């Protein structure tokens, strides 16, 4: 008798146990032998070593699963490591002095900035779980500090790790330490290229290209895709977002090439909101993230003509998009003075970071001097600052054009002055794979694809148009844990 193909064998097994049943692992294992490739078997296989993948792997392990975390690069090089490192949460043990901020108020603000277009169920899950999930990270050695009393709606919801390097890199280091303590292997240089599936599109594992050739990884409970979306795939950005977006500066990883989207399409997964993406400020060279300055509530943002052109109270997503759409070359500056250091010495730290990365930072002891340093018309910038300062003193900043709506505006009159270069950048995509509250991937009939989960920027539907500072990493944390927990639960069901 001729040897069955892998898919024929598993499909036959599925038909014998009936629709909707869990396919026995033995079927997938026996079928896999026909591929002729080396095979490893785990309870849960996680693909993508960013914060979402690391949270998923750690949570699955804590729920009794044997886990492996696969990463196509030689080290974690996804969006997390390029992020500012803030996580948005309420109700954590670090925020006990803010009892007025609740999951309900957080949900309301997140839904507001999405224009009421975010998935309400998924957003509610985030609001409910983010505080306890921060405490869970803290139990693994991550010690957070709260950025206090930032402009609404950010408020005191942004938490980050203390350190002298990029916050996202600190998160990755801390999570790698946690994975090591939990004895969870991270397998690098292992690129997922095919989902191992039967003819009913149930997923049994993932096939990868490794340094030694093709290798298959079977998963009793499921494969969790945390691969970061398609933000650095210019072809997909142009296709799904539009030609204008192809000119945004790459703010995040160069490795988020849409592999998750392509794999999901192979099992007819539902994709949602593919035109949505996470924009953010970046220097024109792509070297430094200036958002820590822009979120302080100090200063004004001007174009290369030295004139204000947007509302500084906007969050970073619409501000980044506005730079790309309202300037002729995607270039602007954030003008700040020495008073900005009143917020945790954020300016001094930024100046040191620019110097360390050898990025030119225009400065001067007068407005005219800093304008000359940046090469913008000094008479325009002087006039802009004079108009702004007058409005601050008279309490009429809302009457400026465009309106300046920071709750507590500060005059620009304490040298030295700095013009922080700001371009619009693309970091990650907000559209992607549709999931249910268990983080199971849905097909186009809104039914779960058995054995396939997703979290992080692989997922679409959670965010739309804009978000609060720290929401992206917060989503990785919350939904990564949920995916890991449910994949581990499914593995136990298969074993039983």
CSV table of C-alpha atoms in Angstrom, one decimal:
chain,number,residue,atom,x,y,z
A,1,UNK,CA,0.0,0.0,0.0
A,2,UNK,CA,1.4,3.4,-0.9
A,3,UNK,CA,2.3,5.7,1.9
A,4,UNK,CA,-0.3,8.4,2.7
A,5,UNK,CA,0.7,12.0,2.4
A,6,UNK,CA,0.8,13.9,5.7
A,7,UNK,CA,-2.4,15.8,4.9
A,8,UNK,CA,-4.3,12.8,3.7
A,9,UNK,CA,-3.5,10.9,6.9
A,10,UNK,CA,-4.6,13.7,9.2
A,11,UNK,CA,-7.6,14.5,7.2
A,12,UNK,CA,-8.7,10.8,7.4
A,13,UNK,CA,-8.3,10.9,11.1
A,14,UNK,CA,-10.4,14.1,11.4
A,15,UNK,CA,-13.2,12.6,9.4
A,16,UNK,CA,-13.2,9.5,11.7
A,17,UNK,CA,-13.5,11.5,15.0
A,18,UNK,CA,-16.1,14.0,13.7
A,19,UNK,CA,-16.2,17.7,13.1
A,20,UNK,CA,-15.2,19.9,15.9
A,21,UNK,CA,-13.3,17.3,17.8
A,22,UNK,CA,-9.7,17.7,19.0
A,23,UNK,CA,-7.4,15.8,16.6
A,24,UNK,CA,-5.2,13.3,18.5
A,25,UNK,CA,-1.6,14.3,18.5
A,26,UNK,CA,-0.7,10.7,17.4
A,27,UNK,CA,-2.3,11.5,14.1
A,28,UNK,CA,-0.2,14.6,13.5
A,29,UNK,CA,3.0,12.7,14.6
A,30,UNK,CA,2.4,9.8,12.4
A,31,UNK,CA,1.6,12.0,9.4
A,32,UNK,CA,4.7,14.1,10.1
A,33,UNK,CA,6.9,11.1,9.6
A,34,UNK,CA,6.0,11.1,5.9
A,35,UNK,CA,7.6,14.6,5.5
A,36,UNK,CA,11.0,13.2,5.9
A,37,UNK,CA,12.0,16.2,8.0
A,38,UNK,CA,13.4,16.3,11.5
A,39,UNK,CA,10.5,16.8,14.0
A,40,UNK,CA,10.3,18.1,17.6
A,41,UNK,CA,7.1,17.9,19.7
A,42,UNK,CA,6.0,20.4,22.3
A,43,UNK,CA,2.8,21.3,24.1
A,44,UNK,CA,3.0,24.9,22.8
A,45,UNK,CA,5.1,26.5,20.1
A,46,UNK,CA,5.4,30.3,20.1
A,47,UNK,CA,6.7,32.0,17.0
A,48,UNK,CA,8.3,35.5,17.5
A,49,UNK,CA,10.5,36.6,20.4
A,50,UNK,CA,9.1,40.0,21.3
A,51,UNK,CA,7.2,40.9,24.4
A,52,UNK,CA,4.0,39.2,23.3
A,53,UNK,CA,5.8,35.9,22.5
A,54,UNK,CA,7.8,36.0,25.7
A,55,UNK,CA,4.7,36.6,27.8
A,56,UNK,CA,2.9,33.8,25.9
A,57,UNK,CA,5.8,31.4,26.4
A,58,UNK,CA,6.2,32.2,30.1
A,59,UNK,CA,2.4,32.0,30.8
A,60,UNK,CA,2.1,28.7,29.0
A,61,UNK,CA,5.0,27.3,31.0
A,62,UNK,CA,3.5,28.4,34.2
A,63,UNK,CA,0.4,26.5,33.2
A,64,UNK,CA,2.3,23.3,32.9
A,65,UNK,CA,3.2,23.3,29.2
A,66,UNK,CA,6.4,22.3,27.6
A,67,UNK,CA,7.2,25.3,25.4
A,68,UNK,CA,9.6,26.5,22.8
A,69,UNK,CA,10.0,30.0,21.5
A,70,UNK,CA,11.1,30.4,17.9
A,71,UNK,CA,12.7,33.5,16.4
A,72,UNK,CA,13.8,33.9,12.8
A,73,UNK,CA,16.6,36.4,13.6
A,74,UNK,CA,19.9,35.7,15.6
A,75,UNK,CA,18.5,37.6,18.6
A,76,UNK,CA,15.2,39.4,19.5
A,77,UNK,CA,15.0,42.1,16.9
A,78,UNK,CA,11.3,42.8,16.7
A,79,UNK,CA,9.4,46.0,17.5
A,80,UNK,CA,9.7,45.6,21.3
A,81,UNK,CA,13.4,46.3,21.4
A,82,UNK,CA,12.9,49.5,19.4
A,83,UNK,CA,10.0,50.7,21.6
A,84,UNK,CA,10.1,53.4,24.3
A,85,UNK,CA,9.3,50.7,26.8
A,86,UNK,CA,6.1,52.2,28.2
A,87,UNK,CA,3.2,49.9,29.2
A,88,UNK,CA,-0.2,51.4,29.7
A,89,UNK,CA,-2.1,50.1,32.7
A,90,UNK,CA,-4.3,51.1,35.7
A,91,UNK,CA,-4.7,49.4,39.1
A,92,UNK,CA,-1.2,47.9,39.4
A,93,UNK,CA,0.6,47.9,42.7
A,94,UNK,CA,2.8,50.7,41.4
A,95,UNK,CA,-0.3,52.9,40.9
A,96,UNK,CA,-1.9,52.7,44.4
A,97,UNK,CA,-1.8,56.5,44.7
A,98,UNK,CA,-4.2,56.8,41.8
A,99,UNK,CA,-7.4,55.1,43.0
A,100,UNK,CA,-9.5,57.5,40.8
A,101,UNK,CA,-8.3,55.7,37.7
A,102,UNK,CA,-10.2,52.5,37.1
A,103,UNK,CA,-10.5,49.9,34.3
A,104,UNK,CA,-13.8,51.6,33.4
A,105,UNK,CA,-12.2,55.0,32.9
A,106,UNK,CA,-9.2,53.5,31.0
A,107,UNK,CA,-11.7,51.6,28.7
A,108,UNK,CA,-13.6,54.8,28.0
A,109,UNK,CA,-10.4,56.7,27.0
A,110,UNK,CA,-9.1,53.9,24.9
A,111,UNK,CA,-12.4,53.6,23.1
A,112,UNK,CA,-12.5,57.4,22.7
A,113,UNK,CA,-9.2,57.7,20.9
A,114,UNK,CA,-10.1,54.8,18.6
A,115,UNK,CA,-13.2,56.8,17.5
A,116,UNK,CA,-15.3,53.9,19.0
A,117,UNK,CA,-13.9,51.6,16.3
A,118,UNK,CA,-11.9,49.3,18.5
A,119,UNK,CA,-13.3,45.8,19.3
A,120,UNK,CA,-15.2,46.5,22.6
A,121,UNK,CA,-14.8,43.0,23.9
A,122,UNK,CA,-11.0,42.9,23.4
A,123,UNK,CA,-10.6,46.4,24.7
A,124,UNK,CA,-12.5,45.5,27.8
A,125,UNK,CA,-10.3,42.5,28.4
A,126,UNK,CA,-7.3,44.8,28.2
A,127,UNK,CA,-8.7,47.2,30.7
A,128,UNK,CA,-9.6,44.5,33.1
A,129,UNK,CA,-6.3,42.6,33.0
A,130,UNK,CA,-3.6,45.2,32.5
A,131,UNK,CA,-3.0,46.0,36.2
A,132,UNK,CA,-2.7,42.5,37.4
A,133,UNK,CA,-0.5,41.6,34.4
A,134,UNK,CA,1.9,44.4,35.4
A,135,UNK,CA,2.0,42.9,38.8
A,136,UNK,CA,2.7,39.5,37.2
A,137,UNK,CA,5.6,41.0,35.3
A,138,UNK,CA,6.8,42.5,38.5
A,139,UNK,CA,6.8,39.0,40.1
A,140,UNK,CA,9.3,38.0,37.5
A,141,UNK,CA,11.7,40.8,38.5
A,142,UNK,CA,10.5,43.7,36.4
A,143,UNK,CA,10.5,46.8,38.6
A,144,UNK,CA,8.4,49.6,37.1
A,145,UNK,CA,8.1,53.3,37.7
A,146,UNK,CA,5.1,55.4,36.9
A,147,UNK,CA,5.2,58.5,34.7
A,148,UNK,CA,3.1,60.8,36.8
A,149,UNK,CA,0.4,63.3,35.8
A,150,UNK,CA,1.0,63.5,32.0
A,151,UNK,CA,-1.5,65.3,29.8
A,152,UNK,CA,-4.9,63.6,29.4
A,153,UNK,CA,-5.7,61.0,28.5
A,154,UNK,CA,-2.3,59.5,29.3
A,155,UNK,CA,-2.5,60.7,32.9
A,156,UNK,CA,-0.5,58.4,35.2
A,157,UNK,CA,-1.0,55.3,33.2
A,158,UNK,CA,2.5,54.8,31.6
A,159,UNK,CA,4.9,52.5,33.4
A,160,UNK,CA,8.5,51.8,32.3
A,161,UNK,CA,11.6,50.1,33.7
A,162,UNK,CA,14.4,52.2,35.2
A,163,UNK,CA,17.6,52.2,33.2
A,164,UNK,CA,19.9,54.2,30.9
A,165,UNK,CA,19.1,52.6,27.7
A,166,UNK,CA,16.0,52.2,25.4
A,167,UNK,CA,13.0,51.0,27.5
A,168,UNK,CA,12.1,48.3,25.0
A,169,UNK,CA,15.6,46.8,25.2
A,170,UNK,CA,15.3,46.8,29.0
A,171,UNK,CA,12.0,44.9,28.7
A,172,UNK,CA,13.6,42.3,26.5
A,173,UNK,CA,16.6,41.8,28.8
A,174,UNK,CA,14.3,41.3,31.8
A,175,UNK,CA,12.0,38.9,29.9
A,176,UNK,CA,15.0,36.8,28.7
A,177,UNK,CA,16.1,36.5,32.3
A,178,UNK,CA,12.6,35.3,33.3
A,179,UNK,CA,12.5,32.8,30.4
A,180,UNK,CA,16.0,31.5,31.4
A,181,UNK,CA,14.9,31.0,35.0
A,182,UNK,CA,11.8,29.1,33.8
A,183,UNK,CA,14.0,26.9,31.6
A,184,UNK,CA,12.2,28.0,28.4
A,185,UNK,CA,14.3,27.6,25.3
A,186,UNK,CA,14.5,30.4,22.7
A,187,UNK,CA,15.6,28.9,19.3
A,188,UNK,CA,17.1,31.6,17.1
A,189,UNK,CA,17.7,31.6,13.3
A,190,UNK,CA,14.5,29.6,12.9
A,191,UNK,CA,12.1,31.1,10.4
A,192,UNK,CA,8.5,29.8,10.2
A,193,UNK,CA,7.6,29.2,6.6
A,194,UNK,CA,4.6,26.9,6.7
A,195,UNK,CA,1.8,25.9,9.1
A,196,UNK,CA,1.5,22.2,9.5
A,197,UNK,CA,-2.2,21.6,8.9
A,198,UNK,CA,-4.7,19.0,7.9
A,199,UNK,CA,-7.2,19.3,5.1
A,200,UNK,CA,-9.7,20.8,7.4
A,201,UNK,CA,-7.2,23.6,8.3
A,202,UNK,CA,-6.7,22.5,11.9
A,203,UNK,CA,-3.1,23.5,12.8
A,204,UNK,CA,-0.7,20.9,14.3
A,205,UNK,CA,2.5,22.8,14.2
A,206,UNK,CA,4.9,24.9,12.2
A,207,UNK,CA,7.6,24.1,9.7
A,208,UNK,CA,10.7,26.2,9.8
A,209,UNK,CA,13.9,26.9,7.9
A,210,UNK,CA,16.9,26.6,10.2
A,211,UNK,CA,20.6,26.8,9.8
A,212,UNK,CA,20.7,23.1,9.3
A,213,UNK,CA,17.7,22.8,7.0
A,214,UNK,CA,13.9,22.4,7.3
A,215,UNK,CA,12.6,21.3,10.7
A,216,UNK,CA,9.1,20.7,11.9
A,217,UNK,CA,7.8,21.7,15.3
A,218,UNK,CA,4.6,19.9,16.4
A,219,UNK,CA,2.3,21.5,19.0
A,220,UNK,CA,-0.1,19.5,21.1
A,221,UNK,CA,-1.9,22.6,22.3
A,222,UNK,CA,-1.3,25.1,19.5
A,223,UNK,CA,1.0,27.4,17.6
A,224,UNK,CA,1.0,31.0,18.9
A,225,UNK,CA,1.9,33.6,16.3
A,226,UNK,CA,3.5,36.8,17.8
A,227,UNK,CA,5.5,37.8,14.7
A,228,UNK,CA,4.9,41.6,14.7
A,229,UNK,CA,2.8,42.3,11.6
A,230,UNK,CA,4.0,43.8,8.3
A,231,UNK,CA,5.3,47.3,9.2
A,232,UNK,CA,8.6,46.8,7.5
A,233,UNK,CA,7.3,45.2,4.4
A,234,UNK,CA,7.0,48.2,2.0
A,235,UNK,CA,5.0,46.2,-0.6
A,236,UNK,CA,2.4,45.3,2.0
A,237,UNK,CA,2.4,48.8,3.5
A,238,UNK,CA,1.7,50.3,0.1
A,239,UNK,CA,-0.9,47.7,-0.7
A,240,UNK,CA,-2.9,47.9,2.5
A,241,UNK,CA,-2.3,51.5,3.8
A,242,UNK,CA,-1.5,53.6,0.7
A,243,UNK,CA,1.3,54.9,-1.3
A,244,UNK,CA,1.8,58.0,1.0
A,245,UNK,CA,2.7,55.7,3.9
A,246,UNK,CA,5.5,54.1,2.0
A,247,UNK,CA,7.5,57.3,2.6
A,248,UNK,CA,7.3,57.1,6.4
A,249,UNK,CA,10.6,56.6,8.2
A,250,UNK,CA,11.0,53.1,9.6
A,251,UNK,CA,10.6,53.6,13.3
A,252,UNK,CA,10.7,50.0,14.5
A,253,UNK,CA,12.1,46.7,13.4
A,254,UNK,CA,13.2,45.9,9.9
A,255,UNK,CA,12.2,42.3,10.5
A,256,UNK,CA,8.4,42.6,10.7
A,257,UNK,CA,7.8,41.5,7.2
A,258,UNK,CA,4.3,40.1,7.4
A,259,UNK,CA,5.2,36.5,7.8
A,260,UNK,CA,2.3,36.1,10.2
A,261,UNK,CA,-0.2,37.5,7.7
A,262,UNK,CA,1.0,35.2,5.0
A,263,UNK,CA,0.9,32.1,7.3
A,264,UNK,CA,-2.6,33.1,8.4
A,265,UNK,CA,-3.8,33.4,4.9
A,266,UNK,CA,-2.7,29.8,4.2
A,267,UNK,CA,-5.5,28.6,6.6
A,268,UNK,CA,-8.0,31.2,5.4
A,269,UNK,CA,-7.8,33.2,8.6
A,270,UNK,CA,-9.9,36.4,8.9
A,271,UNK,CA,-7.9,39.6,8.5
A,272,UNK,CA,-9.3,42.9,9.8
A,273,UNK,CA,-8.4,46.6,9.7
A,274,UNK,CA,-5.3,46.1,7.4
A,275,UNK,CA,-5.2,49.8,6.6
A,276,UNK,CA,-4.5,50.7,10.3
A,277,UNK,CA,-1.0,51.1,11.6
A,278,UNK,CA,0.9,52.5,14.6
A,279,UNK,CA,2.6,55.7,13.6
A,280,UNK,CA,5.0,57.5,15.9
A,281,UNK,CA,7.6,60.2,15.9
A,282,UNK,CA,11.2,59.5,15.0
A,283,UNK,CA,14.2,61.5,13.9
A,284,UNK,CA,14.5,61.7,10.1
A,285,UNK,CA,17.5,59.4,10.3
A,286,UNK,CA,15.5,56.8,12.2
A,287,UNK,CA,18.0,56.8,15.0
A,288,UNK,CA,16.2,58.4,18.0
A,289,UNK,CA,12.6,58.3,19.3
A,290,UNK,CA,11.8,61.9,20.5
A,291,UNK,CA,8.4,60.9,22.0
A,292,UNK,CA,9.7,61.2,25.6
A,293,UNK,CA,10.0,65.0,24.9
A,294,UNK,CA,6.8,65.3,23.0
A,295,UNK,CA,4.6,63.7,25.7
A,296,UNK,CA,5.8,66.0,28.5
A,297,UNK,CA,3.3,68.8,27.9
A,298,UNK,CA,6.2,71.3,27.3
A,299,UNK,CA,7.1,73.1,24.0
A,300,UNK,CA,5.6,73.6,20.6
A,301,UNK,CA,6.0,71.7,17.3
A,302,UNK,CA,6.9,73.6,14.2
A,303,UNK,CA,7.6,72.9,10.5
A,304,UNK,CA,10.7,73.8,8.6
A,305,UNK,CA,9.2,77.3,8.1
A,306,UNK,CA,9.2,77.8,11.8
A,307,UNK,CA,5.5,77.8,12.1
A,308,UNK,CA,3.1,75.6,14.2
A,309,UNK,CA,1.0,73.3,12.1
A,310,UNK,CA,-0.7,70.8,14.4
A,311,UNK,CA,-2.1,70.5,17.9
A,312,UNK,CA,0.5,69.5,20.4
A,313,UNK,CA,-2.2,67.9,22.6
A,314,UNK,CA,-2.7,65.2,20.0
A,315,UNK,CA,-1.3,61.8,20.9
A,316,UNK,CA,1.7,60.5,19.0
A,317,UNK,CA,-0.1,58.6,16.3
A,318,UNK,CA,-2.0,61.5,14.8
A,319,UNK,CA,1.0,63.8,15.3
A,320,UNK,CA,3.2,61.4,13.4
A,321,UNK,CA,0.7,61.1,10.6
A,322,UNK,CA,0.3,64.8,10.5
A,323,UNK,CA,4.0,65.4,10.1
A,324,UNK,CA,4.0,63.1,7.0
A,325,UNK,CA,0.8,64.5,5.6
A,326,UNK,CA,1.1,68.3,6.4
A,327,UNK,CA,4.8,68.9,5.6
A,328,UNK,CA,6.2,68.7,2.2
A,329,UNK,CA,9.1,66.4,3.2
A,330,UNK,CA,8.0,64.7,6.4
A,331,UNK,CA,10.1,67.0,8.6
A,332,UNK,CA,9.4,69.1,11.7
A,333,UNK,CA,10.9,70.1,15.1
A,334,UNK,CA,9.8,70.1,18.7
A,335,UNK,CA,10.9,73.4,20.3
A,336,UNK,CA,11.6,73.1,24.0
A,337,UNK,CA,13.5,75.0,26.7
A,338,UNK,CA,15.3,74.2,29.9
A,339,UNK,CA,12.0,74.1,31.9
A,340,UNK,CA,11.3,70.7,30.2
A,341,UNK,CA,13.7,69.1,32.7
A,342,UNK,CA,11.1,69.8,35.4
A,343,UNK,CA,9.6,66.5,34.2
A,344,UNK,CA,12.1,63.9,35.5
A,345,UNK,CA,15.1,65.6,33.7
A,346,UNK,CA,13.7,64.2,30.4
A,347,UNK,CA,15.4,66.9,28.3
A,348,UNK,CA,18.9,66.3,29.8
A,349,UNK,CA,18.5,62.6,29.2
A,350,UNK,CA,17.4,63.2,25.6
A,351,UNK,CA,20.3,65.5,24.9
A,352,UNK,CA,22.7,62.8,26.1
A,353,UNK,CA,21.0,60.2,24.0
A,354,UNK,CA,21.3,62.3,20.9
A,355,UNK,CA,25.0,62.9,21.6
A,356,UNK,CA,25.6,59.2,22.2
A,357,UNK,CA,23.9,58.3,18.9
A,358,UNK,CA,25.7,61.1,17.0
A,359,UNK,CA,22.5,62.7,15.9
A,360,UNK,CA,22.6,66.5,15.4
A,361,UNK,CA,20.5,68.4,17.9
A,362,UNK,CA,20.1,72.1,17.1
A,363,UNK,CA,20.4,74.3,20.2
A,364,UNK,CA,21.0,77.9,21.2
A,365,UNK,CA,20.7,80.5,24.0
A,366,UNK,CA,18.1,82.5,22.0
A,367,UNK,CA,15.3,81.6,19.8
A,368,UNK,CA,17.1,83.2,16.8
A,369,UNK,CA,20.2,81.2,17.6
A,370,UNK,CA,18.5,77.8,17.8
A,371,UNK,CA,16.6,78.7,14.5
A,372,UNK,CA,19.9,79.3,12.7
A,373,UNK,CA,21.3,76.1,14.2
A,374,UNK,CA,18.4,74.2,12.6
A,375,UNK,CA,18.5,76.1,9.3
A,376,UNK,CA,15.0,77.4,9.6
A,377,UNK,CA,13.9,81.1,9.2
A,378,UNK,CA,14.7,82.8,12.5
A,379,UNK,CA,12.2,85.6,12.0
A,380,UNK,CA,9.4,83.1,11.6
A,381,UNK,CA,10.3,81.1,14.7
A,382,UNK,CA,10.8,84.3,16.8
A,383,UNK,CA,7.3,85.4,15.8
A,384,UNK,CA,5.8,82.1,16.5
A,385,UNK,CA,7.3,81.9,20.0
A,386,UNK,CA,6.3,85.5,20.7
A,387,UNK,CA,2.7,84.8,19.7
A,388,UNK,CA,2.7,81.6,21.8
A,389,UNK,CA,4.2,83.1,24.9
A,390,UNK,CA,1.7,86.0,24.8
A,391,UNK,CA,-1.2,83.5,24.6
A,392,UNK,CA,0.1,81.5,27.5
A,393,UNK,CA,0.4,84.6,29.7
A,394,UNK,CA,-3.2,85.7,28.7
A,395,UNK,CA,-4.6,82.2,29.1
A,396,UNK,CA,-5.7,82.2,25.4
A,397,UNK,CA,-3.7,79.3,23.9
A,398,UNK,CA,-6.9,77.6,22.8
A,399,UNK,CA,-7.4,80.6,20.4
A,400,UNK,CA,-4.2,80.0,18.6
A,401,UNK,CA,-4.2,78.6,15.1
A,402,UNK,CA,-4.0,75.7,15.4
A,403,UNK,CA,-5.3,75.6,18.9
A,404,UNK,CA,-2.9,74.8,21.7
A,405,UNK,CA,-4.9,72.6,24.2
A,406,UNK,CA,-2.3,71.4,26.7
A,407,UNK,CA,-4.0,71.8,30.1
A,408,UNK,CA,-1.0,73.6,31.7
A,409,UNK,CA,1.0,75.4,29.0
A,410,UNK,CA,4.5,76.6,29.7
A,411,UNK,CA,6.1,79.7,28.2
A,412,UNK,CA,9.3,79.3,26.2
A,413,UNK,CA,11.7,81.6,27.9
A,414,UNK,CA,14.4,79.7,29.8
A,415,UNK,CA,17.5,78.9,27.7
A,416,UNK,CA,19.1,76.9,26.4
A,417,UNK,CA,16.6,76.1,23.7
A,418,UNK,CA,16.5,72.9,21.6
A,419,UNK,CA,14.8,72.0,18.3
A,420,UNK,CA,14.2,68.3,18.5
A,421,UNK,CA,14.0,66.9,14.9
A,422,UNK,CA,10.7,65.0,14.4
A,423,UNK,CA,9.6,63.0,11.3
A,424,UNK,CA,6.6,60.7,10.9
A,425,UNK,CA,7.5,57.1,11.3
A,426,UNK,CA,5.8,53.7,11.1
A,427,UNK,CA,6.5,51.3,13.9
A,428,UNK,CA,4.0,48.5,13.6
A,429,UNK,CA,0.6,47.6,12.1
A,430,UNK,CA,-2.7,47.7,14.0
A,431,UNK,CA,-4.5,45.6,11.4
A,432,UNK,CA,-4.0,41.9,11.2
A,433,UNK,CA,-5.4,38.6,12.3
A,434,UNK,CA,-8.8,38.4,13.9
A,435,UNK,CA,-9.0,36.6,17.3
A,436,UNK,CA,-11.6,35.8,19.8
A,437,UNK,CA,-11.3,36.5,23.6
A,438,UNK,CA,-9.3,33.3,24.0
A,439,UNK,CA,-6.8,34.6,21.4
A,440,UNK,CA,-7.8,31.8,19.0
A,441,UNK,CA,-7.4,32.8,15.4
A,442,UNK,CA,-10.8,33.1,13.6
A,443,UNK,CA,-11.6,32.1,10.0
A,444,UNK,CA,-13.8,34.1,7.7
A,445,UNK,CA,-16.9,32.5,9.2
A,446,UNK,CA,-15.8,33.8,12.6
A,447,UNK,CA,-15.1,30.2,13.9
A,448,UNK,CA,-11.8,29.3,15.7
A,449,UNK,CA,-9.1,27.7,13.7
A,450,UNK,CA,-8.1,24.8,16.0
A,451,UNK,CA,-4.6,24.9,17.2
A,452,UNK,CA,-3.8,28.5,16.1
A,453,UNK,CA,-3.5,31.5,18.4
A,454,UNK,CA,-2.2,35.0,17.9
A,455,UNK,CA,-1.2,38.0,20.0
A,456,UNK,CA,0.8,41.3,19.8
A,457,UNK,CA,1.0,43.1,16.5
A,458,UNK,CA,0.1,40.0,14.6
A,459,UNK,CA,-3.5,40.8,15.7
A,460,UNK,CA,-6.0,43.2,14.3
A,461,UNK,CA,-9.1,44.7,15.8
A,462,UNK,CA,-7.8,45.8,19.2
A,463,UNK,CA,-6.5,49.2,18.2
A,464,UNK,CA,-7.9,51.6,15.6
A,465,UNK,CA,-6.7,55.0,14.4
A,466,UNK,CA,-4.9,55.9,17.7
A,467,UNK,CA,-4.1,54.5,21.1
A,468,UNK,CA,-2.8,55.7,24.5
A,469,UNK,CA,0.9,55.7,25.2
A,470,UNK,CA,2.0,52.2,26.1
A,471,UNK,CA,-1.0,50.5,24.7
A,472,UNK,CA,0.9,48.5,22.1
A,473,UNK,CA,3.3,46.8,24.6
A,474,UNK,CA,0.3,46.5,27.0
A,475,UNK,CA,-1.5,44.6,24.4
A,476,UNK,CA,1.5,42.3,23.9
A,477,UNK,CA,1.5,41.6,27.7
A,478,UNK,CA,-2.3,41.1,28.1
A,479,UNK,CA,-3.0,39.0,25.0
A,480,UNK,CA,0.3,37.2,25.1
A,481,UNK,CA,-0.6,35.8,28.5
A,482,UNK,CA,-4.1,34.9,27.3
A,483,UNK,CA,-2.8,33.0,24.3
A,484,UNK,CA,-0.2,31.1,26.3
A,485,UNK,CA,-2.8,30.2,29.0
A,486,UNK,CA,-5.3,28.8,26.5
A,487,UNK,CA,-2.8,27.0,24.3
A,488,UNK,CA,-1.5,25.3,27.4
A,489,UNK,CA,-5.1,24.4,28.4
A,490,UNK,CA,-5.7,22.9,25.0
A,491,UNK,CA,-2.6,20.8,25.3
A,492,UNK,CA,-3.9,19.4,28.6
A,493,UNK,CA,-7.2,18.6,26.9
A,494,UNK,CA,-5.4,16.7,24.1
A,495,UNK,CA,-3.3,14.7,26.7
A,496,UNK,CA,-6.5,13.8,28.5
